[in-house]
mmCIF file of C-alpha atoms in Angstrom:
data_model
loop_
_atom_site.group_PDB
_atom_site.id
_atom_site.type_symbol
_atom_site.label_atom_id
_atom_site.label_comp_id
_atom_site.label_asym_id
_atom_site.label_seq_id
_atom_site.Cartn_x
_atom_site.Cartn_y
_atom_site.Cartn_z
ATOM 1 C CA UNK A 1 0.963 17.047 16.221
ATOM 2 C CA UNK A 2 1.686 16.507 12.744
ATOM 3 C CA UNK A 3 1.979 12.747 12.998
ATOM 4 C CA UNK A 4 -1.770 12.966 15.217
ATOM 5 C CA UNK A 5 -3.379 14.739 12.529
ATOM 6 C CA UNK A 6 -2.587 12.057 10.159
ATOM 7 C CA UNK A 7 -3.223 9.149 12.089
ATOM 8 C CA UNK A 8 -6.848 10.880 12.639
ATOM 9 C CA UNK A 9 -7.282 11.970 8.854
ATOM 10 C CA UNK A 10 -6.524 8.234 8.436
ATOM 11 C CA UNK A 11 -9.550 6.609 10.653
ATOM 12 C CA UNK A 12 -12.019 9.145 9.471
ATOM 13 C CA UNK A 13 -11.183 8.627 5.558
ATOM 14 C CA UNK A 14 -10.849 4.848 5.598
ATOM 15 C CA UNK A 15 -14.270 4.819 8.095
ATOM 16 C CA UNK A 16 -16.189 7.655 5.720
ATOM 17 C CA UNK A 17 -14.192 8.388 2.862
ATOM 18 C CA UNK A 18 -12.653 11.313 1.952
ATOM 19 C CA UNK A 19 -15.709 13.004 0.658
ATOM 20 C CA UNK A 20 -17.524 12.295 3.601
ATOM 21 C CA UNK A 21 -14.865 13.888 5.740
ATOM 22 C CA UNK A 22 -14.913 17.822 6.447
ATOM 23 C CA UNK A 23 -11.415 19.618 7.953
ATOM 24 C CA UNK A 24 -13.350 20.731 10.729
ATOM 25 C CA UNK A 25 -14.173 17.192 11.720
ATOM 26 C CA UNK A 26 -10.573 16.033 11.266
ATOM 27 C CA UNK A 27 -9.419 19.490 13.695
ATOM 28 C CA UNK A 28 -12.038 18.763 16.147
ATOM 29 C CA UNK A 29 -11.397 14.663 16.776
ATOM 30 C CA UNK A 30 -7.570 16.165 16.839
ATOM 31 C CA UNK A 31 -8.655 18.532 20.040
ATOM 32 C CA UNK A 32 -6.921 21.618 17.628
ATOM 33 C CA UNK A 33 -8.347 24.845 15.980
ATOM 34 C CA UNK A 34 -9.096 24.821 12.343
ATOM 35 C CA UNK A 35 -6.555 27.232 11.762
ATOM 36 C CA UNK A 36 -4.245 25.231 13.517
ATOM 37 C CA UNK A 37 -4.836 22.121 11.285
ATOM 38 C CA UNK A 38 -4.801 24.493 8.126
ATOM 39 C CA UNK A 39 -1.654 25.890 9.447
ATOM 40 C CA UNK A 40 -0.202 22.236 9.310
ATOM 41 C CA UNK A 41 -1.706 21.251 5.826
ATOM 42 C CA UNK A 42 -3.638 23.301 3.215
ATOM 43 C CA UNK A 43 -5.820 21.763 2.467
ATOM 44 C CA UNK A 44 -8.200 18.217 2.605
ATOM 45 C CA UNK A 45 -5.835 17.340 -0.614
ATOM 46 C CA UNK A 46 -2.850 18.120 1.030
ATOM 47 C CA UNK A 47 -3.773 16.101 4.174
ATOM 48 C CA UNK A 48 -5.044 13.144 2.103
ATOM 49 C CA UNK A 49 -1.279 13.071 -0.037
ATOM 50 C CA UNK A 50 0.257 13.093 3.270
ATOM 51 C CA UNK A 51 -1.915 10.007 4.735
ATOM 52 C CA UNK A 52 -1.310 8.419 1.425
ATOM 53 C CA UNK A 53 2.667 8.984 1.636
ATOM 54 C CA UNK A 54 2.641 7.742 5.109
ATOM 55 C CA UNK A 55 0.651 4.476 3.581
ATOM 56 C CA UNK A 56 3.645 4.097 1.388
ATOM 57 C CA UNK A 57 6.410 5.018 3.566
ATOM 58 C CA UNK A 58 5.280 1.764 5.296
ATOM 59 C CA UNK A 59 5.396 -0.474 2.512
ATOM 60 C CA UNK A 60 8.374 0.674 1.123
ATOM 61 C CA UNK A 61 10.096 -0.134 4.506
ATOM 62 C CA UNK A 62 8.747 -3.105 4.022
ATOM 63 C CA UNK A 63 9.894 -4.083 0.896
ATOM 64 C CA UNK A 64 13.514 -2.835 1.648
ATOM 65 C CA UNK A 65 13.527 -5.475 4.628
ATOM 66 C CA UNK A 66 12.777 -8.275 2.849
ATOM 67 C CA UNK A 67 14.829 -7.701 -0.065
ATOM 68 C CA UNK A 68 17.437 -6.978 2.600
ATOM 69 C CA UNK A 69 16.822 -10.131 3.990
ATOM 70 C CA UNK A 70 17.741 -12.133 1.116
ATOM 71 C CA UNK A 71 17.261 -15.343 0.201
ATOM 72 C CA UNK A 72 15.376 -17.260 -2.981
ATOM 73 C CA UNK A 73 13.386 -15.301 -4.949
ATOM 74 C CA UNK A 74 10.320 -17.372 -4.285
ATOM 75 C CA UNK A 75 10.881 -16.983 -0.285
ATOM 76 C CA UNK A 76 11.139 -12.973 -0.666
ATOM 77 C CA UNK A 77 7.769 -12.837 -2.314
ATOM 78 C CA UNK A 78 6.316 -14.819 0.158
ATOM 79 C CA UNK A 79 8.141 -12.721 2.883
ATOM 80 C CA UNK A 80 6.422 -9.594 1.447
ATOM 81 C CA UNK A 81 3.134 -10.446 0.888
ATOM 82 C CA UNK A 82 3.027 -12.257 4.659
ATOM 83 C CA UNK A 83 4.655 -8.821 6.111
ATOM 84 C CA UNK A 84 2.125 -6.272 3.909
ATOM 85 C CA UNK A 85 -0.849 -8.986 5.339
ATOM 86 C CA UNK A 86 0.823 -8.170 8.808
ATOM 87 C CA UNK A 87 -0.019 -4.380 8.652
ATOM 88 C CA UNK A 88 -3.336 -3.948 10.523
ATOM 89 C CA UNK A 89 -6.783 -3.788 8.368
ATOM 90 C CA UNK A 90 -7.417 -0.206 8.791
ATOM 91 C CA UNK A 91 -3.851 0.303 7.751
ATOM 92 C CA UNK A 92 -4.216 -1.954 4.612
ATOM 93 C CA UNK A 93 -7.582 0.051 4.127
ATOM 94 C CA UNK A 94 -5.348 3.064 3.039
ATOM 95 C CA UNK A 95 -5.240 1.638 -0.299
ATOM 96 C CA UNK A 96 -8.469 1.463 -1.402
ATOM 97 C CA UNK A 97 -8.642 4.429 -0.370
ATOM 98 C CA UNK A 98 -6.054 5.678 -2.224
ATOM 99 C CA UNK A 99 -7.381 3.766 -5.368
ATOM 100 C CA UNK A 100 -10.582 5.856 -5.022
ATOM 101 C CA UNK A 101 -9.366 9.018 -4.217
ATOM 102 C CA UNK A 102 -5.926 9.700 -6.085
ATOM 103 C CA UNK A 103 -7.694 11.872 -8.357
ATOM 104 C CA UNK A 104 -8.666 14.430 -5.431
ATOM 105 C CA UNK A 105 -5.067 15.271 -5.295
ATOM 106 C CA UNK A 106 -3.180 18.423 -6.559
ATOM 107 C CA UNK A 107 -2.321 17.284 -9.735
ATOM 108 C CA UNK A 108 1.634 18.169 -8.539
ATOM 109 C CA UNK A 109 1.131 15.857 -5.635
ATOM 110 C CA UNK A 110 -0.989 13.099 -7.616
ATOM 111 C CA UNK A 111 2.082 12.574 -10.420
ATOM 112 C CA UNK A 112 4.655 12.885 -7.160
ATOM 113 C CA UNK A 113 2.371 10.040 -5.585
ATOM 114 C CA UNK A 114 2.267 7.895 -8.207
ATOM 115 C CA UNK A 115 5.930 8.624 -9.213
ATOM 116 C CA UNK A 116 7.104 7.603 -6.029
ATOM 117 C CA UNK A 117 4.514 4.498 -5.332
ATOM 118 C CA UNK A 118 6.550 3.363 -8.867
ATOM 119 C CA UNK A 119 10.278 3.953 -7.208
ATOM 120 C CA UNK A 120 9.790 2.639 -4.050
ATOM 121 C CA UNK A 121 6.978 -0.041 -4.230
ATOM 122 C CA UNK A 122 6.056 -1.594 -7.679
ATOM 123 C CA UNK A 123 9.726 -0.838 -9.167
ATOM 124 C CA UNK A 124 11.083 -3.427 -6.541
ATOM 125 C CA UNK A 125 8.845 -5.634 -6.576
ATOM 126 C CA UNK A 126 9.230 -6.251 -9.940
ATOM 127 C CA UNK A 127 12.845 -6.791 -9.916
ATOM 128 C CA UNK A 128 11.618 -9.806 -7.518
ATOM 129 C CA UNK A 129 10.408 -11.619 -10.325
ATOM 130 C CA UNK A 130 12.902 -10.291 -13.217
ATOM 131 C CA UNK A 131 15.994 -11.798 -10.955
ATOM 132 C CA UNK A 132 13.504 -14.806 -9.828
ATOM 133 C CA UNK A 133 12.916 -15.538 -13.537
ATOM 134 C CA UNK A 134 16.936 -14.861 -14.598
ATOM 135 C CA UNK A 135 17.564 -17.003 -12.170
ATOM 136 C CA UNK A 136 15.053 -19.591 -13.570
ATOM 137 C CA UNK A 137 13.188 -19.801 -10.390
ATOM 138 C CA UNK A 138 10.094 -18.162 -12.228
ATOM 139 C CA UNK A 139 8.755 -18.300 -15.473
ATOM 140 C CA UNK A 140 9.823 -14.972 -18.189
ATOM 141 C CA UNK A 141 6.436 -13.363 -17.412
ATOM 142 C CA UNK A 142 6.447 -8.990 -17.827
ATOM 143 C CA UNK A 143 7.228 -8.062 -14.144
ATOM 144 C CA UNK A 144 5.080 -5.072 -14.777
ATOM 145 C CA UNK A 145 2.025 -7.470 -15.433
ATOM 146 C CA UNK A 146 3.197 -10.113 -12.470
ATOM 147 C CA UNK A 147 3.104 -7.223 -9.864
ATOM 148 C CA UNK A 148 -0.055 -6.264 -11.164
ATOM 149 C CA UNK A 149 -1.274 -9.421 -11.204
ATOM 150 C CA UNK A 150 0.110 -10.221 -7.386
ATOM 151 C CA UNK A 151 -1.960 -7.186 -6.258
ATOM 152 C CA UNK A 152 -4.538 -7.552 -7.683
ATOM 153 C CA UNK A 153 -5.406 -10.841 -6.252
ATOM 154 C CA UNK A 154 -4.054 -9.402 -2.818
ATOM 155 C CA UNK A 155 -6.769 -6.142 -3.050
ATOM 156 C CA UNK A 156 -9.725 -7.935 -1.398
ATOM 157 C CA UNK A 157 -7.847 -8.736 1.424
ATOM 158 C CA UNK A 158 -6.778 -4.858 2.084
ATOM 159 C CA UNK A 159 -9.601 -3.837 3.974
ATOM 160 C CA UNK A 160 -12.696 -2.838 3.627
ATOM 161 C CA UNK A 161 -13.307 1.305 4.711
ATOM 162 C CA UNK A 162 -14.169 0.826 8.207
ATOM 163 C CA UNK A 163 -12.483 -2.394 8.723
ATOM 164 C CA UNK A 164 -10.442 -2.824 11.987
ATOM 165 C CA UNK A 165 -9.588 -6.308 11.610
ATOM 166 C CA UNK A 166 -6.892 -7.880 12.736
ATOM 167 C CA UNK A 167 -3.873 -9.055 10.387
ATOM 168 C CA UNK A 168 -4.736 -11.678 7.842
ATOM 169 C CA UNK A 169 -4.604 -15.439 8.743
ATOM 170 C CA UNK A 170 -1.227 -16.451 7.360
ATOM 171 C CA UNK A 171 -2.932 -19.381 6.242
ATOM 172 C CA UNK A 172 -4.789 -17.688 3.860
ATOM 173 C CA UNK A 173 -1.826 -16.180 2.661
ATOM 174 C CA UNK A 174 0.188 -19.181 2.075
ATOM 175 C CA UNK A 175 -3.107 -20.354 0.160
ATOM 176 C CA UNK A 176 -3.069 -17.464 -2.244
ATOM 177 C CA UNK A 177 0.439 -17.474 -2.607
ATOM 178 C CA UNK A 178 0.773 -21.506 -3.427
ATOM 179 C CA UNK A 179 -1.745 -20.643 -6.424
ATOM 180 C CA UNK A 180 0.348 -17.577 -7.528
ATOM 181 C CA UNK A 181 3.456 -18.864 -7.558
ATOM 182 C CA UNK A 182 2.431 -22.352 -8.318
ATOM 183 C CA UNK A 183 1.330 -20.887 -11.925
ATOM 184 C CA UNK A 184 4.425 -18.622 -12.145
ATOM 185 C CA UNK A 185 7.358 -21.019 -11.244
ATOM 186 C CA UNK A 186 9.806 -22.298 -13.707
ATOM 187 C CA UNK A 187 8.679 -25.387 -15.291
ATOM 188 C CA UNK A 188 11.216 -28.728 -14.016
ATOM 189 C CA UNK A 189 14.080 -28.608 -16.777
#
């Protein structure tokens, strides 16, 4: 049930935002009680950190794989940003919604979010381009600023609230990523 409730919180805050979402909507389209969703999570905040968590649990898989994979430093940021473009729109649309609605968090939950987004998304992705650039694949660029950067041209592409699109074209990807990493590799010694 627990794992329902989130998945349905999910499509009716990326579709309407979480604003525009009440509990009772979210118990109803579950087929539960509003007791019974209360007696699951708290409150709208509580089910919004858990949707959020579940957003990152995701990516954080995903960027364990590919730095489990291995390889060049250059091939596991393309790796990444190809798998995160393989997680479906409405998926991806988690984000924005996150950017937008962090603040309606507990304020517990909010620094837990964000201390844990650090640890187990941006932390490691980072490293990426600190060994990529010790290992003179990439320029010495801050890897604080690089991740930043790398996500911030990805954002558009995340979904728009309501989106159900399919993955990305990995076309577009390879596009994006060329003019990334064509500014941020090494210079020929």
């Amino acid at each position: 049930m627990h794992d329902r409730i989130i998945a349905t919180a999910t499509s009716l805050f990326v579709e309407r935002g979480f604003s525009g979402v009440a509990m009772r909507e979210i118990s109803e389209a579950c087929g539960i009680t509003k007791a019974a969703l209360y007696y699951h999570f708290a409150s709208k905040a509580k089910l919004l950190y858990a949707v959020c968590k579940s957003y990152l649990d995701v990516n954080a898989a995903v960027v364990e794989a590919v730095i489990a994979e291995g390889g060049t430093y250059e091939a596991q940021l393309r790796m990444l940003v190809h798998q995160l473009f393989q997680v479906p729109g409405e998926q991806r649309a988690i984000l924005r919604l996150a950017m937008h609605d962090l603040d309606s968090l507990d304020p517990d939950d909010h620094e837990a979010f964000l201390e844990d987004y650090r640890e187990r998304f941006t932390d490691p992705v980072e490293r990426i381009f600190t060994q990529g650039a010790a290992r003179g694949e990439f320029r010495s660029v801050d890897p604080e600023l690089l991740t930043w950067y790398l996500l911030g041209i990805a954002y558009p592409y995340f979904g728009l609230p309501g989106s159900t699109e399919e993955p990305t074209d990995p076309r577009m990807v390879d596009q994006l990523l060329d003019l990334f990493i064509g500014g941020l590799r090494a210079p020929a010694a």
